[in-house]
Amino acid sequence: MIEVRGLTKRYGEVVAVDDLTFAVRPGEVTGFLGPNGAGKSTTLRMILGLDAATSGTATVSGLPYPDQPSPLKAVGALLDPSAVLPSRTAFHHLLALAAGNGIPRARVDEVLAEVGLEKVGRRRAGAYSLGMRQRLGIAAALLGDPPVLVFDEPLNGLDPEGIVWIRSLMRRMAAEGRAVLMSSHLMSEMELTADHLIVIGRGKLIADMPMKDFIAAH
Ligand code: ADP
Ligand code: ADP
C-alpha cells in the first residue's frame, strides 16, 4: 500500500534520510520507530509529497501522493495538529476539505461524531485543547475514508484517555483492512499498538520485522 524505494533526503552535508526501502501493508499497524532526529518526519513528509526527495521514490497504492486524483481519499494524514486555522470551526475546516475533495457534506458530521467532537464542532478551533485538535486532525484524516493512514507521533502530549482512544482507533482501522503507519520515538508506544516495526537511526534502516520477532530478538 505504501512503497518506499531508495528514499533519500540531503540537507547540504546532512543526510536526513539515507536510502530507505520498506513497505507498509494493509491490515496492519506499522510502527516507524527512531530517536528524535532519526529522519521519521522527513520520510513521512516525502511520502506525502510535502518535501521533495533527493533520490528514490515513494508511492501510495501505486501512485506518488501528489499524483493521486483525490488525495484525501487515498491517504489520511496526521502531521501537525496545530496546523488548523484557530479562527475556523472544526466543522468549517472539515467542510472546506470535503468540498475540495468531492466528499459529501454529510460525511463531515459523520467524522465529527466518530472522533467525539459532535458537541464542539461549531466552536472555533483556537479554543481547543491539544487532545481536541488531535481529534480534529484525525477527523480530517478519516474524511475521505482512505485505505492508508499516516500518523506522525500521534500519541505525543496526549492524556491517558486520548492515548487509549487513538490506539484503539488505529487498531480498528487496521482490522478494517487499512494500512496504518505511525511514527514514534518511544518503543513503549509501539509495543501495544504496532503489528510490524520499522526502526531507523540516522536516516538508515535498522530493522524491518513483525513486532513479535523484534521482541523475541531483543
Ligand atoms: P525525526 O522526525 O525522526 O525527529 P526529522 O526528519 O525531523 O527527524 O529530522 C532528521 C534530520 O534532518 C535531523 O538531523 C534534522 O535536523 C534534519 N532536518 C530536518 N528538516 C530539516 C530542514 N528543513 N533543514 C535542514 N535540516 C533538516
Ligand atoms: P492548501 O489548500 O493550503 O494547499 P491543503 O488543501 O493541502 O492546503 O491542506 C489544507 C488542510 O488539509 C491542512 O490543514 C492539511 O493538514 C489538511 N490535509 C491535506 N491533505 C490531507 C490528508 N491527506 N489528510 C489529512 N489532512 C489533510
mmCIF file with all atom_site columns, C-alpha atoms in Angstrom, residues 82-213:
data_model
loop_
_atom_site.group_PDB
_atom_site.id
_atom_site.type_symbol
_atom_site.label_atom_id
_atom_site.label_alt_id
_atom_site.label_comp_id
_atom_site.label_asym_id
_atom_site.label_entity_id
_atom_site.label_seq_id
_atom_site.pdbx_PDB_ins_code
_atom_site.Cartn_x
_atom_site.Cartn_y
_atom_site.Cartn_z
_atom_site.occupancy
_atom_site.B_iso_or_equiv
_atom_site.pdbx_formal_charge
_atom_site.auth_seq_id
_atom_site.auth_comp_id
_atom_site.auth_asym_id
_atom_site.auth_atom_id
_atom_site.pdbx_PDB_model_num
ATOM 1   C CA . SER A 1 82  ? -1.773  22.825  15.355 1.00 0.00 ? 82  SER A CA 1
ATOM 2   C CA . ALA A 1 83  ? -1.990  23.337  11.578 1.00 0.00 ? 83  ALA A CA 1
ATOM 3   C CA . VAL A 1 84  ? -5.722  24.106  11.809 1.00 0.00 ? 84  VAL A CA 1
ATOM 4   C CA . LEU A 1 85  ? -6.567  27.817  11.486 1.00 0.00 ? 85  LEU A CA 1
ATOM 5   C CA . PRO A 1 86  ? -7.579  28.938  15.018 1.00 0.00 ? 86  PRO A CA 1
ATOM 6   C CA . SER A 1 87  ? -10.346 31.206  13.732 1.00 0.00 ? 87  SER A CA 1
ATOM 7   C CA . ARG A 1 88  ? -12.108 28.348  11.954 1.00 0.00 ? 88  ARG A CA 1
ATOM 8   C CA . THR A 1 89  ? -14.609 25.992  13.498 1.00 0.00 ? 89  THR A CA 1
ATOM 9   C CA . ALA A 1 90  ? -13.880 22.295  13.207 1.00 0.00 ? 90  ALA A CA 1
ATOM 10  C CA . PHE A 1 91  ? -16.998 21.992  11.110 1.00 0.00 ? 91  PHE A CA 1
ATOM 11  C CA . HIS A 1 92  ? -15.863 24.611  8.570  1.00 0.00 ? 92  HIS A CA 1
ATOM 12  C CA . HIS A 1 93  ? -12.327 23.246  8.424  1.00 0.00 ? 93  HIS A CA 1
ATOM 13  C CA . LEU A 1 94  ? -13.690 19.820  7.528  1.00 0.00 ? 94  LEU A CA 1
ATOM 14  C CA . LEU A 1 95  ? -16.328 21.235  5.205  1.00 0.00 ? 95  LEU A CA 1
ATOM 15  C CA . ALA A 1 96  ? -13.677 23.088  3.166  1.00 0.00 ? 96  ALA A CA 1
ATOM 16  C CA . LEU A 1 97  ? -11.570 19.932  2.934  1.00 0.00 ? 97  LEU A CA 1
ATOM 17  C CA . ALA A 1 98  ? -14.601 17.856  1.908  1.00 0.00 ? 98  ALA A CA 1
ATOM 18  C CA . ALA A 1 99  ? -15.626 20.357  -0.768 1.00 0.00 ? 99  ALA A CA 1
ATOM 19  C CA . GLY A 1 100 ? -12.115 20.393  -2.226 1.00 0.00 ? 100 GLY A CA 1
ATOM 20  C CA . ASN A 1 101 ? -12.058 16.603  -2.453 1.00 0.00 ? 101 ASN A CA 1
ATOM 21  C CA . GLY A 1 102 ? -15.550 15.795  -3.736 1.00 0.00 ? 102 GLY A CA 1
ATOM 22  C CA . ILE A 1 103 ? -16.633 14.377  -0.392 1.00 0.00 ? 103 ILE A CA 1
ATOM 23  C CA . PRO A 1 104 ? -20.328 14.763  0.548  1.00 0.00 ? 104 PRO A CA 1
ATOM 24  C CA . ARG A 1 105 ? -21.216 17.249  3.301  1.00 0.00 ? 105 ARG A CA 1
ATOM 25  C CA . ALA A 1 106 ? -22.950 14.538  5.359  1.00 0.00 ? 106 ALA A CA 1
ATOM 26  C CA . ARG A 1 107 ? -19.581 12.888  5.867  1.00 0.00 ? 107 ARG A CA 1
ATOM 27  C CA . VAL A 1 108 ? -18.411 15.915  7.921  1.00 0.00 ? 108 VAL A CA 1
ATOM 28  C CA . ASP A 1 109 ? -20.980 15.294  10.674 1.00 0.00 ? 109 ASP A CA 1
ATOM 29  C CA . GLU A 1 110 ? -20.184 11.601  10.492 1.00 0.00 ? 110 GLU A CA 1
ATOM 30  C CA . VAL A 1 111 ? -16.445 12.057  11.162 1.00 0.00 ? 111 VAL A CA 1
ATOM 31  C CA . LEU A 1 112 ? -17.071 14.707  13.855 1.00 0.00 ? 112 LEU A CA 1
ATOM 32  C CA . ALA A 1 113 ? -19.187 12.113  15.666 1.00 0.00 ? 113 ALA A CA 1
ATOM 33  C CA . GLU A 1 114 ? -16.610 9.400   15.039 1.00 0.00 ? 114 GLU A CA 1
ATOM 34  C CA . VAL A 1 115 ? -13.902 11.415  16.843 1.00 0.00 ? 115 VAL A CA 1
ATOM 35  C CA . GLY A 1 116 ? -16.247 12.625  19.601 1.00 0.00 ? 116 GLY A CA 1
ATOM 36  C CA . LEU A 1 117 ? -16.331 16.313  18.569 1.00 0.00 ? 117 LEU A CA 1
ATOM 37  C CA . GLU A 1 118 ? -20.011 16.467  17.603 1.00 0.00 ? 118 GLU A CA 1
ATOM 38  C CA . LYS A 1 119 ? -20.880 18.754  20.547 1.00 0.00 ? 119 LYS A CA 1
ATOM 39  C CA . VAL A 1 120 ? -17.995 21.211  19.983 1.00 0.00 ? 120 VAL A CA 1
ATOM 40  C CA . GLY A 1 121 ? -17.724 21.101  16.174 1.00 0.00 ? 121 GLY A CA 1
ATOM 41  C CA . ARG A 1 122 ? -19.253 24.586  15.842 1.00 0.00 ? 122 ARG A CA 1
ATOM 42  C CA . ARG A 1 123 ? -16.681 26.180  18.171 1.00 0.00 ? 123 ARG A CA 1
ATOM 43  C CA . ARG A 1 124 ? -13.538 27.837  16.865 1.00 0.00 ? 124 ARG A CA 1
ATOM 44  C CA . ALA A 1 125 ? -10.554 25.514  16.808 1.00 0.00 ? 125 ALA A CA 1
ATOM 45  C CA . GLY A 1 126 ? -8.462  28.159  18.619 1.00 0.00 ? 126 GLY A CA 1
ATOM 46  C CA . ALA A 1 127 ? -10.310 27.266  21.831 1.00 0.00 ? 127 ALA A CA 1
ATOM 47  C CA . TYR A 1 128 ? -9.479  23.561  21.526 1.00 0.00 ? 128 TYR A CA 1
ATOM 48  C CA . SER A 1 129 ? -7.130  21.644  23.795 1.00 0.00 ? 129 SER A CA 1
ATOM 49  C CA . LEU A 1 130 ? -4.286  19.649  22.227 1.00 0.00 ? 130 LEU A CA 1
ATOM 50  C CA . GLY A 1 131 ? -6.344  16.474  22.560 1.00 0.00 ? 131 GLY A CA 1
ATOM 51  C CA . MET A 1 132 ? -9.278  18.093  20.746 1.00 0.00 ? 132 MET A CA 1
ATOM 52  C CA . ARG A 1 133 ? -7.017  19.405  17.981 1.00 0.00 ? 133 ARG A CA 1
ATOM 53  C CA . GLN A 1 134 ? -5.629  15.903  17.642 1.00 0.00 ? 134 GLN A CA 1
ATOM 54  C CA . ARG A 1 135 ? -9.169  14.556  17.292 1.00 0.00 ? 135 ARG A CA 1
ATOM 55  C CA . LEU A 1 136 ? -9.883  17.205  14.649 1.00 0.00 ? 136 LEU A CA 1
ATOM 56  C CA . GLY A 1 137 ? -6.736  16.188  12.757 1.00 0.00 ? 137 GLY A CA 1
ATOM 57  C CA . ILE A 1 138 ? -7.916  12.595  12.862 1.00 0.00 ? 138 ILE A CA 1
ATOM 58  C CA . ALA A 1 139 ? -11.377 13.610  11.660 1.00 0.00 ? 139 ALA A CA 1
ATOM 59  C CA . ALA A 1 140 ? -9.680  15.238  8.638  1.00 0.00 ? 140 ALA A CA 1
ATOM 60  C CA . ALA A 1 141 ? -7.640  12.094  8.057  1.00 0.00 ? 141 ALA A CA 1
ATOM 61  C CA . LEU A 1 142 ? -10.769 9.902   8.108  1.00 0.00 ? 142 LEU A CA 1
ATOM 62  C CA . LEU A 1 143 ? -12.881 12.236  5.959  1.00 0.00 ? 143 LEU A CA 1
ATOM 63  C CA . GLY A 1 144 ? -12.169 10.532  2.641  1.00 0.00 ? 144 GLY A CA 1
ATOM 64  C CA . ASP A 1 145 ? -12.412 7.004   4.105  1.00 0.00 ? 145 ASP A CA 1
ATOM 65  C CA . PRO A 1 146 ? -8.869  6.331   2.823  1.00 0.00 ? 146 PRO A CA 1
ATOM 66  C CA . PRO A 1 147 ? -7.243  2.874   2.720  1.00 0.00 ? 147 PRO A CA 1
ATOM 67  C CA . VAL A 1 148 ? -3.970  4.331   4.048  1.00 0.00 ? 148 VAL A CA 1
ATOM 68  C CA . LEU A 1 149 ? -3.355  6.346   7.232  1.00 0.00 ? 149 LEU A CA 1
ATOM 69  C CA . VAL A 1 150 ? -0.095  8.121   8.094  1.00 0.00 ? 150 VAL A CA 1
ATOM 70  C CA . PHE A 1 151 ? 0.191   9.446   11.665 1.00 0.00 ? 151 PHE A CA 1
ATOM 71  C CA . ASP A 1 152 ? 3.313   11.294  12.822 1.00 0.00 ? 152 ASP A CA 1
ATOM 72  C CA . GLU A 1 153 ? 3.804   10.930  16.612 1.00 0.00 ? 153 GLU A CA 1
ATOM 73  C CA . PRO A 1 154 ? 0.032   10.674  17.189 1.00 0.00 ? 154 PRO A CA 1
ATOM 74  C CA . LEU A 1 155 ? 0.339   9.911   20.930 1.00 0.00 ? 155 LEU A CA 1
ATOM 75  C CA . ASN A 1 156 ? 2.667   12.836  21.718 1.00 0.00 ? 156 ASN A CA 1
ATOM 76  C CA . GLY A 1 157 ? 1.431   15.071  24.531 1.00 0.00 ? 157 GLY A CA 1
ATOM 77  C CA . LEU A 1 158 ? -1.921  13.346  24.957 1.00 0.00 ? 158 LEU A CA 1
ATOM 78  C CA . ASP A 1 159 ? -3.537  12.425  28.247 1.00 0.00 ? 159 ASP A CA 1
ATOM 79  C CA . PRO A 1 160 ? -4.038  8.713   29.025 1.00 0.00 ? 160 PRO A CA 1
ATOM 80  C CA . GLU A 1 161 ? -7.623  8.777   27.769 1.00 0.00 ? 161 GLU A CA 1
ATOM 81  C CA . GLY A 1 162 ? -6.503  10.274  24.434 1.00 0.00 ? 162 GLY A CA 1
ATOM 82  C CA . ILE A 1 163 ? -3.707  7.727   24.106 1.00 0.00 ? 163 ILE A CA 1
ATOM 83  C CA . VAL A 1 164 ? -6.060  4.804   24.653 1.00 0.00 ? 164 VAL A CA 1
ATOM 84  C CA . TRP A 1 165 ? -8.561  6.301   22.230 1.00 0.00 ? 165 TRP A CA 1
ATOM 85  C CA . ILE A 1 166 ? -6.080  6.848   19.356 1.00 0.00 ? 166 ILE A CA 1
ATOM 86  C CA . ARG A 1 167 ? -4.527  3.473   19.949 1.00 0.00 ? 167 ARG A CA 1
ATOM 87  C CA . SER A 1 168 ? -7.858  1.667   19.673 1.00 0.00 ? 168 SER A CA 1
ATOM 88  C CA . LEU A 1 169 ? -8.759  3.749   16.605 1.00 0.00 ? 169 LEU A CA 1
ATOM 89  C CA . MET A 1 170 ? -5.530  2.682   14.865 1.00 0.00 ? 170 MET A CA 1
ATOM 90  C CA . ARG A 1 171 ? -6.176  -0.965  15.819 1.00 0.00 ? 171 ARG A CA 1
ATOM 91  C CA . ARG A 1 172 ? -9.712  -0.714  14.432 1.00 0.00 ? 172 ARG A CA 1
ATOM 92  C CA . MET A 1 173 ? -8.531  0.928   11.184 1.00 0.00 ? 173 MET A CA 1
ATOM 93  C CA . ALA A 1 174 ? -6.024  -1.879  10.631 1.00 0.00 ? 174 ALA A CA 1
ATOM 94  C CA . ALA A 1 175 ? -8.659  -4.537  11.462 1.00 0.00 ? 175 ALA A CA 1
ATOM 95  C CA . GLU A 1 176 ? -10.815 -2.970  8.724  1.00 0.00 ? 176 GLU A CA 1
ATOM 96  C CA . GLY A 1 177 ? -8.007  -3.699  6.260  1.00 0.00 ? 177 GLY A CA 1
ATOM 97  C CA . ARG A 1 178 ? -6.320  -0.290  6.116  1.00 0.00 ? 178 ARG A CA 1
ATOM 98  C CA . ALA A 1 179 ? -2.569  0.244   6.060  1.00 0.00 ? 179 ALA A CA 1
ATOM 99  C CA . VAL A 1 180 ? -1.639  2.330   9.110  1.00 0.00 ? 180 VAL A CA 1
ATOM 100 C CA . LEU A 1 181 ? 1.805   3.893   9.543  1.00 0.00 ? 181 LEU A CA 1
ATOM 101 C CA . MET A 1 182 ? 2.532   5.582   12.886 1.00 0.00 ? 182 MET A CA 1
ATOM 102 C CA . SER A 1 183 ? 5.796   7.134   13.965 1.00 0.00 ? 183 SER A CA 1
ATOM 103 C CA . SER A 1 184 ? 7.130   7.412   17.495 1.00 0.00 ? 184 SER A CA 1
ATOM 104 C CA . HIS A 1 185 ? 10.430  7.849   19.286 1.00 0.00 ? 185 HIS A CA 1
ATOM 105 C CA . LEU A 1 186 ? 9.201   5.574   22.110 1.00 0.00 ? 186 LEU A CA 1
ATOM 106 C CA . MET A 1 187 ? 9.320   1.778   21.959 1.00 0.00 ? 187 MET A CA 1
ATOM 107 C CA . SER A 1 188 ? 6.767   1.692   24.792 1.00 0.00 ? 188 SER A CA 1
ATOM 108 C CA . GLU A 1 189 ? 4.209   3.336   22.463 1.00 0.00 ? 189 GLU A CA 1
ATOM 109 C CA . MET A 1 190 ? 4.837   0.705   19.806 1.00 0.00 ? 190 MET A CA 1
ATOM 110 C CA . GLU A 1 191 ? 4.534   -2.420  21.891 1.00 0.00 ? 191 GLU A CA 1
ATOM 111 C CA . LEU A 1 192 ? 0.787   -2.135  22.478 1.00 0.00 ? 192 LEU A CA 1
ATOM 112 C CA . THR A 1 193 ? -0.025  -0.708  19.055 1.00 0.00 ? 193 THR A CA 1
ATOM 113 C CA . ALA A 1 194 ? 2.083   -1.993  16.176 1.00 0.00 ? 194 ALA A CA 1
ATOM 114 C CA . ASP A 1 195 ? 1.948   -5.367  14.390 1.00 0.00 ? 195 ASP A CA 1
ATOM 115 C CA . HIS A 1 196 ? 5.074   -4.613  12.415 1.00 0.00 ? 196 HIS A CA 1
ATOM 116 C CA . LEU A 1 197 ? 8.075   -2.492  13.263 1.00 0.00 ? 197 LEU A CA 1
ATOM 117 C CA . ILE A 1 198 ? 10.389  -0.423  11.100 1.00 0.00 ? 198 ILE A CA 1
ATOM 118 C CA . VAL A 1 199 ? 13.313  1.063   13.017 1.00 0.00 ? 199 VAL A CA 1
ATOM 119 C CA . ILE A 1 200 ? 15.564  3.834   11.701 1.00 0.00 ? 200 ILE A CA 1
ATOM 120 C CA . GLY A 1 201 ? 18.598  5.603   13.091 1.00 0.00 ? 201 GLY A CA 1
ATOM 121 C CA . ARG A 1 202 ? 20.489  8.499   11.487 1.00 0.00 ? 202 ARG A CA 1
ATOM 122 C CA . GLY A 1 203 ? 18.300  8.130   8.412  1.00 0.00 ? 203 GLY A CA 1
ATOM 123 C CA . LYS A 1 204 ? 19.173  4.466   7.850  1.00 0.00 ? 204 LYS A CA 1
ATOM 124 C CA . LEU A 1 205 ? 17.030  1.346   8.129  1.00 0.00 ? 205 LEU A CA 1
ATOM 125 C CA . ILE A 1 206 ? 17.963  -0.692  11.217 1.00 0.00 ? 206 ILE A CA 1
ATOM 126 C CA . ALA A 1 207 ? 15.130  -3.242  11.440 1.00 0.00 ? 207 ALA A CA 1
ATOM 127 C CA . ASP A 1 208 ? 12.011  -4.200  9.481  1.00 0.00 ? 208 ASP A CA 1
ATOM 128 C CA . MET A 1 209 ? 10.161  -7.136  11.041 1.00 0.00 ? 209 MET A CA 1
ATOM 129 C CA . PRO A 1 210 ? 6.979   -8.319  12.740 1.00 0.00 ? 210 PRO A CA 1
ATOM 130 C CA . MET A 1 211 ? 6.713   -6.879  16.261 1.00 0.00 ? 211 MET A CA 1
ATOM 131 C CA . LYS A 1 212 ? 6.748   -10.343 17.861 1.00 0.00 ? 212 LYS A CA 1
ATOM 132 C CA . ASP A 1 213 ? 10.052  -11.180 16.121 1.00 0.00 ? 213 ASP A CA 1
#
